[in-house]
Amino acid sequence: MRDKVLGVLLGLAAGALMMTSCAKAPLKKTQTQVTGAKSVKIVFIPKNTGNPYFDSLINGFKKASEEQGCEFSTVAPATAEATSQLPFIKEQMQRGVNVLAICPNSPDALNQVFKEARSKGIIVLTVNADLPGNEEYRDACVLPMDFNLTGRSQVELMGSLIDYKGKIALLSATTDAPDQNFWIKGMKEALKEPKYQGMKLAEIAYGNDDPQKSLTECEALLTKYPDLRGIIAPTTVAIAAAAQCVETAKKAPTVQVTGLGTPNQMRRFIKNGTVTAFALWSPYDEGYLSAYLAVGLATKKIEPEPGGLFSVPRLGERKFAEKNVVVTGPPVVFTKQNIEEYHF
Ligand code: RAM
């Protein structure tokens, strides 16, 4: 499996390219006042509370905010429904944040509130999920990898585990989740390729990024499809629940579970053989990069423009791709061979 490792999370360019982000920025009348990095107030709103994935991302945000001397806070709804973040966004606008960093629970339900925030001079930065088709409602977006590659790489990973043959199911997050839905589109496209014609997608189930609901949905899949060969769970919540469910049902290795998971939540299942391989990236680096970008945008030291470059301490140079998307990267496939190197 070593050769399946797509890259390494850590050990990215270690250059100390500190950004000087304390200069005064010209103020428009409507704009929230910002005079330098130390005056920037960032809030990050993840999809929901209680997900260790976002704890890592928040730790990255915190570290980079400390380094820059800016204010960082985080609030989140208990559940990941399309509009559950709305009251939190409004409250933070009232509080006078300069940067609203958010992992949106919907690709379009927040358009109006984002528009309002931006009209007040607040930078809207989508982090970890974007607004496909509605990118004009945010200033820039930080994604952990090129999302155009995520779906296909998940199908390839599953294929390699089941010899490219058999019935598979997807266990996703919410029906509205912009990130998972984008990846699922990529998976469906990939499944049309000749290489994957032996793999049949039986069903897409939704666990709402809720551990209990994900577990129940997984149990239903096992009952409904006795000949199921694999479950792709492209969410750290559902993959952990699916591994638990397959372990309890003693269905491994006939049913292969893969997807996107955190090494800490998946370690036990990799070690006892319930799961052979799964993927992810570094949510910590993603948060770290986002905080540097947030301050750069708020102080106007960084102008979002496709092709534009900026530097982040420890991570090195990053480029704005089309639609001002910045990718943290790289993804990694975790197996028995490398899982001990990762602790998050
Ligand atoms: C869950 C969330 C998050 C996603 C990861 C892979 O933690 O849905 O948004 O990026 O999985």
PDB file of C-alpha atoms in Angstrom, residues 1 36 54 89 114 122 154 168 193 200 219 226 235 272 283 298 332:
ATOM      1  CA  MET A   1       0.000   0.000   0.000  1.00  0.00           C
ATOM      2  CA  GLY A  36      -3.211  46.152  10.858  1.00  0.00           C
ATOM      3  CA  PHE A  54     -12.845  20.847  12.935  1.00  0.00           C
ATOM      4  CA  ILE A  89     -23.331  34.651  11.134  1.00  0.00           C
ATOM      5  CA  PHE A 114     -22.956  36.867   2.821  1.00  0.00           C
ATOM      6  CA  ILE A 122     -16.509  42.047   6.077  1.00  0.00           C
ATOM      7  CA  GLN A 154     -12.055   7.982  -3.635  1.00  0.00           C
ATOM      8  CA  ILE A 168     -20.864  -0.189  -3.321  1.00  0.00           C
ATOM      9  CA  GLU A 193     -15.136   5.213 -16.820  1.00  0.00           C
ATOM     10  CA  LYS A 200     -22.121  -0.559  -9.123  1.00  0.00           C
ATOM     11  CA  GLU A 219     -26.621  -0.720   9.557  1.00  0.00           C
ATOM     12  CA  PRO A 226     -26.245  -8.463   1.765  1.00  0.00           C
ATOM     13  CA  THR A 235     -16.779  12.462   5.793  1.00  0.00           C
ATOM     14  CA  ASN A 272      -7.324  -4.439  13.803  1.00  0.00           C
ATOM     15  CA  PRO A 283      -7.010  20.164   8.546  1.00  0.00           C
ATOM     16  CA  ALA A 298      -8.503  42.143   5.764  1.00  0.00           C
ATOM     17  CA  VAL A 332      -2.473  11.283   1.976  1.00  0.00           C
TER      18      VAL A 332
END
